[in-house]
Coordinates of C-alpha atoms in Angstrom, one line a residue:
M40 CA 92.7 101.5 90.4
A41 CA 94.7 99.2 92.6
A42 CA 96.3 102.2 94.7
I43 CA 92.6 103.8 95.3
G44 CA 90.9 100.7 96.1
Y45 CA 93.7 99.7 98.7
G46 CA 93.6 103.2 100.1
V47 CA 90.0 103.5 100.2
S48 CA 89.3 100.0 101.7
D49 CA 92.1 100.6 104.4
F50 CA 90.3 103.7 105.9
V51 CA 86.7 102.1 105.7
G52 CA 88.0 98.9 107.4
G53 CA 90.2 101.0 110.0
V54 CA 86.9 102.9 110.9
A55 CA 85.1 99.6 111.0
S56 CA 87.9 98.2 113.7
R57 CA 87.6 101.1 115.9
R58 CA 84.1 100.0 116.4
V59 CA 84.3 96.2 116.7
A60 CA 87.2 93.8 116.6
A61 CA 89.3 93.7 113.5
L62 CA 88.6 90.3 113.2
R63 CA 85.0 90.4 113.2
V64 CA 85.3 92.8 110.2
V65 CA 87.4 90.5 107.8
I66 CA 85.5 87.3 108.6
V67 CA 82.8 88.9 106.8
S68 CA 84.6 91.0 103.8
Y69 CA 86.8 88.1 102.9
P70 CA 84.1 85.4 102.3
L71 CA 82.0 88.1 100.5
S72 CA 85.0 89.0 98.5
L73 CA 85.4 85.4 97.6
L74 CA 81.8 85.2 96.4
I75 CA 82.1 88.2 94.3
V76 CA 85.3 86.7 92.6
L77 CA 83.5 83.3 92.0
L78 CA 80.9 85.1 90.3
I79 CA 82.8 87.2 88.0
A80 CA 85.7 84.3 87.3
P81 CA 83.5 82.1 84.9
F82 CA 83.3 85.5 82.8
A83 CA 86.8 86.4 82.9
G84 CA 88.0 83.0 81.3
G85 CA 91.3 81.3 82.2
T86 CA 92.3 77.9 83.7
L87 CA 93.4 77.1 87.3
T88 CA 96.9 75.7 87.0
S89 CA 99.1 74.1 89.6
S90 CA 101.3 77.0 89.8
S91 CA 98.4 79.7 90.0
L92 CA 97.1 77.5 92.5
V93 CA 100.1 77.7 94.8
W94 CA 101.0 81.2 94.3
G95 CA 97.3 82.2 94.9
A96 CA 97.3 80.4 98.2
V97 CA 100.3 82.0 99.4
A98 CA 98.9 85.1 98.5
G99 CA 95.7 84.7 100.3
V100 CA 97.6 83.6 103.6
A101 CA 100.0 86.5 103.6
G102 CA 97.1 88.5 102.8
G103 CA 95.1 87.4 105.4
V104 CA 97.6 87.9 108.0
A105 CA 98.6 91.4 106.5
V106 CA 95.2 92.7 107.0
W107 CA 94.4 91.2 110.4
W108 CA 97.7 92.9 111.8
F109 CA 96.9 96.0 109.7
Y110 CA 93.4 96.6 110.9
L111 CA 94.5 95.9 114.8
A112 CA 97.2 98.7 114.1
L113 CA 94.8 101.1 112.3
A114 CA 92.2 100.4 115.5
S115 CA 94.7 101.7 117.8
G116 CA 96.9 104.0 116.1
P117 CA 96.6 106.9 114.1
M118 CA 95.8 106.2 110.3
S119 CA 97.7 108.9 109.1
V120 CA 101.0 107.0 110.6
V121 CA 100.3 103.4 110.0
S122 CA 99.2 103.3 106.7
P123 CA 102.2 105.3 105.0
L124 CA 104.9 103.4 107.2
T125 CA 103.4 100.0 105.8
A126 CA 103.2 101.3 102.2
V127 CA 107.1 102.1 102.6
L128 CA 107.7 98.4 103.6
V129 CA 105.4 97.2 100.8
A130 CA 107.1 99.3 98.2
G131 CA 110.6 98.7 99.4
I132 CA 110.4 94.9 100.0
P133 CA 109.4 93.8 96.5
V134 CA 112.3 96.3 94.9
L135 CA 115.0 94.2 97.0
I136 CA 113.6 90.7 95.9
G137 CA 113.4 92.1 92.2
L138 CA 117.1 93.2 92.6
A139 CA 118.0 89.7 94.0
F140 CA 116.6 88.1 91.2
G141 CA 118.2 90.1 88.6
E142 CA 116.2 93.5 88.2
R143 CA 118.2 96.6 87.8
P144 CA 116.3 99.5 88.3
G145 CA 119.3 102.1 88.4
P146 CA 121.0 104.6 90.9
V147 CA 117.5 106.4 91.5
A148 CA 115.9 103.4 92.9
Y149 CA 119.1 103.2 95.3
I150 CA 118.4 106.7 96.2
G151 CA 114.8 106.1 96.6
I152 CA 115.3 103.2 99.2
A153 CA 117.4 105.6 101.2
V154 CA 114.8 108.2 101.6
A155 CA 112.5 105.6 102.4
L156 CA 114.3 104.7 105.5
V157 CA 114.5 108.4 106.5
A158 CA 110.7 108.6 105.9
V159 CA 110.3 105.6 108.4
V160 CA 111.9 107.4 111.0
L161 CA 110.2 110.5 110.4
V162 CA 106.6 108.9 110.1
S163 CA 106.9 106.5 113.0
R164 CA 107.4 109.5 115.6
E165 CA 104.7 109.3 118.1
S166 CA 101.9 111.9 117.8
P167 CA 98.5 111.5 119.7
D168 CA 95.8 112.0 117.7
E169 CA 92.8 113.5 119.9
T170 CA 90.5 114.7 117.4
A171 CA 89.2 111.5 116.3
G172 CA 87.3 110.7 119.7
E173 CA 84.0 109.9 118.1
V174 CA 85.1 106.8 115.9
A175 CA 87.8 105.9 118.4
G176 CA 85.6 105.5 121.5
G177 CA 87.4 108.7 123.1
R178 CA 90.8 106.8 123.2
V179 CA 94.1 108.8 122.6
L180 CA 95.7 107.1 119.4
R181 CA 99.4 106.7 119.9
F182 CA 102.0 105.2 117.9
T183 CA 103.0 102.6 120.5
R184 CA 105.5 99.9 120.4
T185 CA 102.6 97.4 119.7
V186 CA 101.3 99.7 116.8
A187 CA 104.7 99.6 115.4
L188 CA 105.3 95.9 115.4
L189 CA 101.9 95.3 114.1
T190 CA 102.4 97.8 111.3
V191 CA 106.1 96.4 110.4
G192 CA 104.4 92.8 110.3
S193 CA 101.6 93.7 108.2
G194 CA 104.0 95.5 105.8
I195 CA 106.0 92.4 105.3
A196 CA 103.1 90.1 105.0
F197 CA 101.9 92.6 102.4
A198 CA 105.1 92.5 100.4
L199 CA 104.9 88.8 100.5
S200 CA 101.3 88.9 99.0
F201 CA 102.2 91.3 96.4
V202 CA 105.3 89.3 95.3
S203 CA 103.1 86.0 95.1
L204 CA 100.6 87.9 92.9
H205 CA 103.4 88.6 90.7
Q206 CA 104.2 85.2 90.2
I207 CA 100.5 84.1 88.9
G208 CA 100.3 83.8 85.2
E209 CA 97.7 85.1 82.8
E210 CA 96.3 81.6 82.1
G211 CA 94.8 81.6 85.5
G212 CA 92.4 84.3 85.0
M213 CA 90.2 85.2 87.9
W214 CA 90.6 81.6 89.3
A215 CA 93.7 82.5 90.9
L216 CA 92.3 85.3 92.9
A217 CA 89.5 83.0 94.1
V218 CA 91.9 80.8 95.5
S219 CA 93.6 83.6 97.3
R220 CA 90.5 84.9 98.7
A221 CA 89.6 81.3 100.0
A222 CA 93.1 80.9 101.6
A223 CA 92.7 84.6 103.1
T224 CA 89.2 83.3 104.5
A225 CA 90.4 80.4 106.0
V226 CA 93.3 82.1 107.8
V227 CA 91.0 84.8 109.4
W228 CA 88.3 82.3 110.2
L229 CA 91.0 80.0 111.9
V230 CA 92.3 83.1 113.8
A231 CA 88.9 84.4 114.7
L232 CA 87.7 81.0 116.2
A233 CA 91.1 80.9 118.3
A234 CA 90.4 84.4 119.6
G235 CA 86.9 84.0 120.4
H236 CA 85.8 86.7 118.0
F237 CA 83.9 84.6 115.5
V238 CA 80.9 87.0 115.8
P239 CA 79.7 88.9 112.8
P240 CA 79.4 92.6 113.2
H241 CA 76.1 94.3 113.0
G242 CA 74.7 97.4 112.0
E243 CA 77.2 99.9 110.6
P244 CA 80.3 97.7 111.0
L245 CA 78.5 95.3 109.0
K246 CA 77.9 97.8 106.5
L247 CA 81.6 98.9 106.0
A248 CA 82.4 95.3 106.1
V249 CA 80.6 94.8 102.9
Y250 CA 82.1 98.0 101.4
V251 CA 85.5 96.6 102.0
S252 CA 84.8 93.2 100.3
F253 CA 84.0 94.9 97.0
L254 CA 87.1 97.4 97.4
D255 CA 89.0 94.2 98.2
V256 CA 88.1 92.6 94.8
L257 CA 88.9 95.8 92.9
A258 CA 92.1 96.3 94.2
N259 CA 93.4 92.8 94.3
A260 CA 92.2 91.9 90.9
A261 CA 93.6 95.2 89.6
M262 CA 97.2 94.4 91.0
M263 CA 97.2 91.1 89.8
Y264 CA 96.4 92.2 86.3
A265 CA 99.0 94.8 86.5
F266 CA 101.6 92.4 87.8
Q267 CA 101.2 89.8 84.8
G268 CA 102.1 93.0 82.5
G269 CA 104.8 94.8 84.4
L270 CA 108.1 94.5 86.7
L271 CA 107.5 93.4 90.3
S272 CA 109.5 96.7 91.5
L273 CA 107.7 98.8 89.1
V274 CA 104.1 98.0 89.8
S275 CA 104.6 97.3 93.7
V276 CA 105.6 100.8 94.3
I277 CA 102.9 102.2 92.1
G278 CA 100.3 100.4 94.0
S279 CA 102.0 101.5 97.1
L280 CA 100.6 104.8 96.6
Y281 CA 97.4 103.7 98.4
P282 CA 98.1 105.9 101.6
A283 CA 97.3 109.1 99.7
A284 CA 93.6 108.1 99.8
T285 CA 93.8 106.8 103.4
V286 CA 95.6 109.7 104.9
L287 CA 93.2 112.1 102.9
L288 CA 90.0 110.6 104.1
A289 CA 91.5 110.4 107.5
M290 CA 92.4 114.1 107.7
V291 CA 88.9 115.0 106.0
M292 CA 86.5 112.5 107.4
L293 CA 87.9 112.0 111.0
G294 CA 89.8 115.3 111.5
E295 CA 93.3 113.4 112.2
R296 CA 96.4 115.7 112.9
V297 CA 99.5 115.1 111.7
S298 CA 102.7 117.0 112.8
R299 CA 105.1 118.8 110.5
M300 CA 107.9 116.0 111.3
Q301 CA 105.0 113.5 110.0
Q302 CA 104.0 115.7 107.0
A303 CA 107.6 115.8 106.0
G304 CA 108.0 111.9 106.5
M305 CA 104.8 111.2 104.3
L306 CA 106.1 113.5 101.7
L307 CA 109.4 111.5 101.8
A308 CA 107.6 108.5 101.7
L309 CA 105.6 109.5 98.7
A310 CA 108.7 111.0 96.8
A311 CA 110.7 107.3 97.7
V312 CA 107.9 105.4 96.1
G313 CA 108.1 107.8 92.9
M314 CA 111.9 107.6 92.6
I315 CA 111.7 103.8 92.9
A316 CA 108.8 103.7 90.3
V317 CA 110.6 106.0 88.1
A318 CA 113.8 104.2 88.3
S319 CA 112.4 100.6 87.6

């Protein structure tokens, strides 16, 4: 559920960010997601503890920065490259952190990490996509250095958010997620005010932002509960399968094209995630 929620959310958010500034999307979707969680939290039970408060806030700040950078990357670069590359980082970094704290997934996981590095090189190869002109405003979408930096930065921030979600205990219920969404809202609102983008979108982008808010709650709630019952290395890599939905929608709905080299890279990325998950 988390993987599907993240994947569809990334696609919808990326489409909206090609029509208006990325910050204008998240300044609406994040507070709406907070309201949704606050409506659900009383029925989910639990009590907010100091630990879940801190880790929820860290997850929210990291997630807010990650989504901002990720949407900027999606707005300027091809979804079929940005999303899988981010997923490799989100899958690999928690595995390394898990190893540092004593998790031993086995030799297959190490092979998976090596395969993931090769996938990063292949997927990152520049390949202009000229078929998404209607959504991208006629712009040629290239995997430039700026897009690459935004993609890597968002991947690291997403990984930190995953690690923080893993630290939230079961006693917090949905209240910890409410703290996370509140912290993320504060981050994107401050950034939007500083950048002069604190203007809600209208029309179709506003509708897409509402869709993103529901998908955001679904994905993060599913991920949080999955972390409470599983290992960091296992759950994070399974959740990182979300690019399958994003790439599929980008190819079908937007007609994005990917080169054979990039196709091989995406297959290797998925294979790496699978190997890490099985080994964990």
